Every structure is written in structure tokens, then in C-alpha cells.
XYZ file of C-alpha atoms in Angstrom:
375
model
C 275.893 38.412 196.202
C 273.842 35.504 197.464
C 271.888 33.141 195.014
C 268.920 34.737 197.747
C 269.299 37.935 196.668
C 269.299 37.410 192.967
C 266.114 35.349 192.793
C 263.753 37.304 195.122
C 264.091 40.502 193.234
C 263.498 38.594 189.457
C 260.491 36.963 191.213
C 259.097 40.048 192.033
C 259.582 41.921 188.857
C 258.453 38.982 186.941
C 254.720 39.043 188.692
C 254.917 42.861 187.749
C 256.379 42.868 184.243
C 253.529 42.068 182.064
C 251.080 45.004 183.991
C 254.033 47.380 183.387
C 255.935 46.766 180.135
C 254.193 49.075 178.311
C 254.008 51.778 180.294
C 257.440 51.319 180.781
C 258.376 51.785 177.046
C 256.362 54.345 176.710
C 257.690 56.636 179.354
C 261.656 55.726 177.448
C 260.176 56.275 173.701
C 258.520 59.123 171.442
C 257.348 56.609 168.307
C 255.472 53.564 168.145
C 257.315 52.691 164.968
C 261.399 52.487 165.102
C 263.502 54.221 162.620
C 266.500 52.517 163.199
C 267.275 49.033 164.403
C 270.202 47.418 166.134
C 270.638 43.694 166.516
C 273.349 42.710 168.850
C 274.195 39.107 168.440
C 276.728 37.249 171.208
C 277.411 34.025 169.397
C 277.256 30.878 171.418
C 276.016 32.938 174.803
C 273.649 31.025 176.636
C 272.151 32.694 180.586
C 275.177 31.315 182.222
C 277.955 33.198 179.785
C 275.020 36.520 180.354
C 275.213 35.703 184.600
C 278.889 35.957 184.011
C 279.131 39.474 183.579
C 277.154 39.880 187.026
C 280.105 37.948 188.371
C 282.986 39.177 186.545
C 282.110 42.761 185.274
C 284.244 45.693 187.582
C 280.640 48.192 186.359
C 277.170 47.032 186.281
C 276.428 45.269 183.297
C 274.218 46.837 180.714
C 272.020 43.546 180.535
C 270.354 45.501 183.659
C 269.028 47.880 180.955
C 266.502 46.135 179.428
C 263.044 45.600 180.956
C 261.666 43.522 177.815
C 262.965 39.626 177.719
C 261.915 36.914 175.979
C 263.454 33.077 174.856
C 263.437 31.805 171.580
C 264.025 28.025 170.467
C 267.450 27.426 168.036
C 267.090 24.004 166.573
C 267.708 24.706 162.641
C 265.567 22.702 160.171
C 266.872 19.485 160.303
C 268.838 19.716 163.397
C 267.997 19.874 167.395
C 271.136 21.765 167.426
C 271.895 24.849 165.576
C 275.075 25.955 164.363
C 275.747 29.582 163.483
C 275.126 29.814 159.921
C 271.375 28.050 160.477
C 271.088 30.383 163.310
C 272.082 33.593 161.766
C 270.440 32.823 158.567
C 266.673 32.470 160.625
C 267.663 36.292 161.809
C 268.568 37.880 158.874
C 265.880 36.166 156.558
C 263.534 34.801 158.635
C 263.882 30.942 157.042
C 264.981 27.894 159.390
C 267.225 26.215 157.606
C 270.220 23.477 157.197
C 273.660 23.853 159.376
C 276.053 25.443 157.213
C 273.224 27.454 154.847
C 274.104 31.048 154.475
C 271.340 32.941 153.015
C 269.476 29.748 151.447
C 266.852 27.905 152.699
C 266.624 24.244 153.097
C 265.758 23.281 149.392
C 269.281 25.622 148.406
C 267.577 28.488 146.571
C 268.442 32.230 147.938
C 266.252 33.689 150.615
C 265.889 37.557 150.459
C 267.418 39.003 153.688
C 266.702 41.872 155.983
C 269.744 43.661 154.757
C 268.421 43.583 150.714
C 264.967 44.410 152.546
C 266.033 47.505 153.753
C 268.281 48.979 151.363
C 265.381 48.775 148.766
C 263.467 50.783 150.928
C 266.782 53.608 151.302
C 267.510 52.212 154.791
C 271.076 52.290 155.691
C 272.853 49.167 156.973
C 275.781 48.125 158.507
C 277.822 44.900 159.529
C 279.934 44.555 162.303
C 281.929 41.161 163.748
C 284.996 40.357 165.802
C 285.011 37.448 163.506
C 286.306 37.986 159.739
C 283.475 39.884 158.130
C 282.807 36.113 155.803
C 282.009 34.193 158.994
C 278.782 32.148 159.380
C 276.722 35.053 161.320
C 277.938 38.352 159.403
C 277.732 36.738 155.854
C 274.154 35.674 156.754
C 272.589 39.260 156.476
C 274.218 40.210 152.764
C 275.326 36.283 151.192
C 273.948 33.590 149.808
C 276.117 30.536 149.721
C 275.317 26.517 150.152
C 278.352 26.360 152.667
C 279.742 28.695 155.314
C 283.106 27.081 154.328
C 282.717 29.278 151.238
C 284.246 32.517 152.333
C 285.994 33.718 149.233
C 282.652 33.777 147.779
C 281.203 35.541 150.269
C 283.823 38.230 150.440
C 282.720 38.851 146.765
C 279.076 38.779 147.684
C 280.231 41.612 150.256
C 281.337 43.636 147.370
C 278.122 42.943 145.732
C 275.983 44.253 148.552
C 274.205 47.235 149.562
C 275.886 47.791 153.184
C 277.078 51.089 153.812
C 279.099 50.332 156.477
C 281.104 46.847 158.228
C 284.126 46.390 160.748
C 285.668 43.239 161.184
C 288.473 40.918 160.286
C 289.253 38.979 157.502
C 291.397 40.404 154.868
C 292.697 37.874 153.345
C 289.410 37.012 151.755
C 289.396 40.120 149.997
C 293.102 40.643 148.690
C 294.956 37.065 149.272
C 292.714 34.959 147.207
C 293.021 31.586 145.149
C 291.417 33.592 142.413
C 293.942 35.903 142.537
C 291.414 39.012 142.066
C 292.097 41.695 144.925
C 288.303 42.845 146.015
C 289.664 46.333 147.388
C 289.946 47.418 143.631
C 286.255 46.507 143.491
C 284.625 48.162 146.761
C 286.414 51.130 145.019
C 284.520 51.160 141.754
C 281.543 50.960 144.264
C 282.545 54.181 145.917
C 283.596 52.431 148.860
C 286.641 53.518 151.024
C 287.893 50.528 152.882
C 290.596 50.840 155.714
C 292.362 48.059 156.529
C 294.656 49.666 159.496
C 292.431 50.946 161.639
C 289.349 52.537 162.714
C 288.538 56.106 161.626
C 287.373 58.692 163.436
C 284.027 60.322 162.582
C 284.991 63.250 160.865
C 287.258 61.127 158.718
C 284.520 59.152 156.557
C 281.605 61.986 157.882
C 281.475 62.915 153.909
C 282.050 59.830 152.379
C 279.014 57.660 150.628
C 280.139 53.886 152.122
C 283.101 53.047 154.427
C 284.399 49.382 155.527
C 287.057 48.360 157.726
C 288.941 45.120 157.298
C 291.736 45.484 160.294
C 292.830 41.373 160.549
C 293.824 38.791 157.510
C 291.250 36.204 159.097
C 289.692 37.166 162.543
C 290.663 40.067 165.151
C 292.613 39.127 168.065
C 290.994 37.990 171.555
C 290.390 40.693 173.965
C 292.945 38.760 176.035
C 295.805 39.140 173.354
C 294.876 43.319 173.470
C 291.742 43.769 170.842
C 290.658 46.583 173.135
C 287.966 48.216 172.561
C 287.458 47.481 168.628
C 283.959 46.419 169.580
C 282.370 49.040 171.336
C 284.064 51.726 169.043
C 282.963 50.438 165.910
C 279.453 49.989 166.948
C 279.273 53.356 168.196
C 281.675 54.510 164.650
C 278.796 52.839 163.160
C 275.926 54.414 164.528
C 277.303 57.750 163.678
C 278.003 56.587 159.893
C 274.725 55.232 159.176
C 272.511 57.756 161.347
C 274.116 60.881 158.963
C 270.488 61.429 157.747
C 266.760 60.447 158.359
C 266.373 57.429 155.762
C 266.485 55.467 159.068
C 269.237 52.356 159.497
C 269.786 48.837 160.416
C 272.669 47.565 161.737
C 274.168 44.145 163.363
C 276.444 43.976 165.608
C 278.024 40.477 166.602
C 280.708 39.003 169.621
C 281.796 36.590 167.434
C 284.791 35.196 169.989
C 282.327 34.748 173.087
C 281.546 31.160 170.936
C 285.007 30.279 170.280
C 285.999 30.696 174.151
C 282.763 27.898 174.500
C 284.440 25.569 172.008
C 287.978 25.874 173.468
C 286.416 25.349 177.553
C 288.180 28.420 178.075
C 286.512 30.636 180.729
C 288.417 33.517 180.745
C 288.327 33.220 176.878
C 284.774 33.532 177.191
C 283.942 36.302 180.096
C 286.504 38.588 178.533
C 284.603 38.607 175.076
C 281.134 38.336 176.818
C 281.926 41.674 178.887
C 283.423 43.531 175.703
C 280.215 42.514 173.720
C 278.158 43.801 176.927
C 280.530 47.291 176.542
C 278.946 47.323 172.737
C 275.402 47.042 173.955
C 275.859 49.981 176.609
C 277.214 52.304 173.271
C 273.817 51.120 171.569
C 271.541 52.162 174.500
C 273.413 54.817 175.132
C 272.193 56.170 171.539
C 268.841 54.380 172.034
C 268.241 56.783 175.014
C 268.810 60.012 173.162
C 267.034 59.213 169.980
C 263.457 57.966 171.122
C 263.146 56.147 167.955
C 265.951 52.908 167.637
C 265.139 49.985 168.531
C 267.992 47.678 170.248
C 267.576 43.866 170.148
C 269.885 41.728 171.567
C 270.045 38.188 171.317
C 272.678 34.731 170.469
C 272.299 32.426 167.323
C 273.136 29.581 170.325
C 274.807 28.209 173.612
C 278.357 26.857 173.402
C 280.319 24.681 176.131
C 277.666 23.785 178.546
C 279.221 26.808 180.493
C 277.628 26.559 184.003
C 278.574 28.934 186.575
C 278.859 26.468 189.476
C 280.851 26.223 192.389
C 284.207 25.896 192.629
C 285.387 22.360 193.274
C 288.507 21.841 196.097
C 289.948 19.839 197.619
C 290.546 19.212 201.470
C 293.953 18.101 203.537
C 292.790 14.268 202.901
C 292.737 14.418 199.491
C 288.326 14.376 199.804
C 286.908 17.186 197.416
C 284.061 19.189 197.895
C 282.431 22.520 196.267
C 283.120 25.838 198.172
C 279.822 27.822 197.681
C 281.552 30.983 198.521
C 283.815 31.034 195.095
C 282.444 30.121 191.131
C 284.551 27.605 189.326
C 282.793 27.858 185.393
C 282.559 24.280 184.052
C 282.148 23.335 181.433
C 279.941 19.997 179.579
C 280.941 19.773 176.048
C 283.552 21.226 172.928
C 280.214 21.777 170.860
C 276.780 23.716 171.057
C 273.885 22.968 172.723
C 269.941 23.593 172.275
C 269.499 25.310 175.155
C 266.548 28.356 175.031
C 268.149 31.864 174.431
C 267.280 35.384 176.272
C 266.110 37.813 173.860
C 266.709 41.516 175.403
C 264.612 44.649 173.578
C 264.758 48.283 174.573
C 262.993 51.090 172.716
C 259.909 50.827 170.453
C 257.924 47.525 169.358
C 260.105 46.086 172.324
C 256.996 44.581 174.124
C 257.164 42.457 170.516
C 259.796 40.690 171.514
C 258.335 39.002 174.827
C 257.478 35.584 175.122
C 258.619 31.899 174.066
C 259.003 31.832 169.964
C 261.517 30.584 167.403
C 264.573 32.404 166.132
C 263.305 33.081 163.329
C 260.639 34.952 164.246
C 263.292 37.784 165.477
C 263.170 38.715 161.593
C 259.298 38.682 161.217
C 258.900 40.890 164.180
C 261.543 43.720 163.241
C 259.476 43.825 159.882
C 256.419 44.117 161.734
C 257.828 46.606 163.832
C 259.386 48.508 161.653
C 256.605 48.045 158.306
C 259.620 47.755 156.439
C 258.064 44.953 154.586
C 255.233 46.266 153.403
């Protein structure tokens, strides 16, 4: 598809977006006020890594959904450059604060976050990473911990928690520890049944009061070494779990890996975790749809790699090189992040919230407006 064809139609729609927004959401939703939100976070994916899947994705990405967009700004509190525990920290409790904070906010005392917000209120909540469950952005919405690095301690602060549901990796944390305590004793005394082979199906954990799955000793594998689709099922295992009655739920949903693929300057790394993350967001529009009443966010704590979608550079019978228009070549332009403005994507109601230029933590501010759960 020619660069022609992409811009003309986003030129169009964006003269026309702000007359028809609303009457757009309002012809896809039955409530003003969501019941249920879902937060999709794709760590380290900037609007090149999203452009990839409109490149690389066999079906049409589910990006195409959404009609409500917005940017935020990621620069933590005393940074220009986020890193994911800052970042996921100004989502789940609506604080900027240091790189490496989990929970805290810049002067190191515990900030309340949206997970503790909503269980007070009966809300059910649910985790769910391709990351161990302890890593920076999962740990953010239940932890409280001066450093990321601290992910025995977090695994306990799991324990401690009022989530009612989580996938992810990191076993280890729970029943290999320094400490030598094993943690799966202790989500039992919480009347929690944890798997840690694999995911169940509905009617396995349909009657049971709170369910976790820990299925890798530190992170899941990469799509490319076979994950499948651990992603995508689990958010949609989720859903089911957490939607069992009408108290209404809140659940996050991160592609951890589409970060570490940045990091490495591995392309492939990164498309193949960017379109398995995109696979998760059709599952949560797909329930979005039906219900009338969930509202999907999705969003990224931060760019990683400098990943450009450029053309790919040859070279001709003279040794001379030269960039072929006709094929992409991703590049790369650094190991680390960068403070590049992030796409914010809402579908369903209070969506219309979510347009505009803000910072990231705002995301947390308007799902409690949204929702009144913090009133």
C-alpha cells in the first residue's frame, strides 16, 4: 500500500473526527458510565512498532477498531525518559514518579492504586503479562516497592492483594526464593487456586472464588520460540473469570516482550509480540461489542529502539547503496527507550475522554472519572 494511500484517508477522517466521535460511541454503547474496564498496555510500542502490524499482520489489525485516539507525554518525574516502572506506576496510581518506583511516589511513601481502588468498591480485577507477573508494569497495579529490582517482595505483595485473577510468568518468585518460604502455600490460605502448568478452561475455575496462573520460572517464552496464543487466551480466560457477576471488573492486560524485542534491535522479535498483543486487543473488543458497557483502553508505558519503519537499504552491482522504496527494512536508533509521544486507543463508553494531548498519568484520573469509582 502506498505511503499515498495511507495519509489521504487519516487526513480526511481527522477533519471529521471531532464532529463525529460522539455520535459514533453512542451508536456502539448502551451506558454513559462503564462497568468494566480493560487496559491493554504494549510495553515499549511507539506508532512505528503499531504501523508494523499494517505491514506484517496476514488479517487486518484490530488497531482499525478504534475511532477514539489520543497521545500522552511519558517523561517520569525526574526523567525526560521513562522507564517502565515510572510509566506503569502513573497508570495504575495516577502519580509521576522516579524510574524504578513501583507503587511509590517520588518522596518513597505508597501511592494507593487503581487495583486497591476498585476492590474496595467490590470491583473485580485481574493481572495479566507475558512478563513474570513481578515485572515493572504488572507489579505497578497491586505493589509498592522502592525498586523494580525487588521482585521477591513483590511476589509476596501479590499474595497480599485483592486480584482475583493474573496469568503470567515468573514462578520462581513465588516457590524458589532466598527466603526459602514457598508463596503457593499462601495464595492457598487466601482461597486462591494457582496453576502453574497451564491455562484452564472456563468451566474449570467457573466456581472457584480467585484463580492465578504462574506457567514460566521467570518470563514466558517469545512468540518466536512457540508461546502461542497464551496472550489472547488468557485475556479472553480472564474476561470470563472476572465478568461471573455484575460487581463490574478491571483488568490489565500487558505485551510485555514487544519492549524487549526494542532493546535487543530485533525486528522480528518485536512484530511477532506486537501482532500477538494486537490478537489480545481483538478478544477485548470482541467482548466490548457484546456488552455495551466495558470500556477498552489501550495504550504503552513508552517507545523502545528508535524502531522506524523505513526503507530497506541495498546495495547495487558497484558496491553504491541506496533505499528500495518498494520493500521496509525496520531500523533501528538506540538499545534504550525514548520520549517519544504515545497513541492512546479507547472504544466503548467515556472513550471521547481519552482524546487529546495529556500526560500518562492522567490515563488513571480519567478511568476514575469515567467510571466514578473514586467517589
Amino acid at each position: 500500500m502506498s505511503l499515498k494511500k495511507i495519509v489521504i484517508p487519516f487526513v480526511v477522517f481527522s477533519l471529521f473526527s471531532c464532529k463525529t466521535t460522539t455520535i459514533v460511541n453512542k451508536q456502539i454503547t448502551s451506558h454513559e458510565t462503564p462497568k468494566n474496564v480493560i487496559l491493554l498496555i504494549s510495553d515499549g510500542t511507539g506508532l512505528s512498532q503499531i504501523s508494523s502490524a499494517f505491514y506484517y499482520k496476514e488479517s487486518t489489525p484490530n488497531y482499525t477498531r478504534f475511532r477514539n485516539i489520543g497521545l500522552i507525554k511519558t517523561s517520569s518525574a525526574e526523567q525526560d525518559v521513562t522507564d517502565s516502572a515510572a510509566g506503569a506506576t502513573a497508570f495504575a496510581c495516577g502519580v509521576k514518579t522516579y524510574n524504578g518506583a513501583i507503587g511509590v511516589a517520588v518522596d518513597k511513601t505508597d501511592i494507593e492504586n487503581i487495583v486497591e481502588i476498585a476492590s474496595s468498591k467490590n470491583i473485580k480485577t485481574g493481572i495479566i503479562a507475558t512478563s513474570a507477573i513481578t515485572h515493572a508494569t504488572p507489579a505497578s497495579f497491586y505493589a509498592h516497592t522502592l525498586s523494580r529490582g525487588e521482585e521477591e517482595k513483590i511476589a509476596l505483595y501479590l499474595t497480599q492483594s485483592e486480584v482475583d485473577f493474573f496469568a503470567g510468568g515468573g514462578l520462581d518468585y513465588f516457590n524458589n526464593r532466598k527466603d526459602g518460604q514457598n508463596l503457593l502455600n499462601t495464595f492457598k490460605e487466601k482461597e486462591f487456586i494457582v496453576n502453574t502448568t497451564s491455562l484452564s478452561d472456563f468451566s474449570e475455575i467457573q466456581s472457584v472464588k480467585k484463580t492465578g496462573f504462574l506457567l514460566a520460572k521467570k518470563e514466558m517464552p517469545r512468540m518466536e520460540d512457540g508461546r502461542g496464543d497464551f496472550l489472547s487466551k488468557a485475556t479472553e480466560l480472564g474476561i470470563q473469570f472476572l465478568n461471573r457477576d455484575d460487581s463490574g471488573f478491571f483488568m490489565m492486560t500487558e505485551g510485555s516482550q514487544i519492549d524487549w524485542g526494542g532493546h535487543e534491535n530485533n525486528a522480528s522479535y518485536l512484530i511477532s509480540e506486537l501482532i500477538d498483543f494486537d490478537d489480545a486487543v481483538g478478544k477485548a473488543l470482541d467482548f466490548a461489542e457484546k456488552d455495551g458497557n466495558t470500556l477498552v483502553i489501550v495504550t504503552s508505558d513508552h517507545e523502545t529502539g528508535g524502531f522506524t519503519l523505513s526503507a530497506k537499504n541495498k546495495k547495487r552491482e558497484d558496491g553504491s547503496e541506496y533505499s528500495d522504496y518498494a520493500e521496509i527494512g525496520p531500523t533501528f536508533s538506540t538499545g534504550g527507550h525514548s520520549a517519544t509521544l504515545i497513541p492512546v486507543f479507547a472504544y466503548g463508553p467515556g472513550a471521547e475522554e481519552f482524546l487529546g494531548i495529556y500526560e500518562n498519568n492522567q490515563i488513571f484520573e480519567k478511568i476514575l472519572k469515567v467510571t466514578k469509582w473514586g467517589e
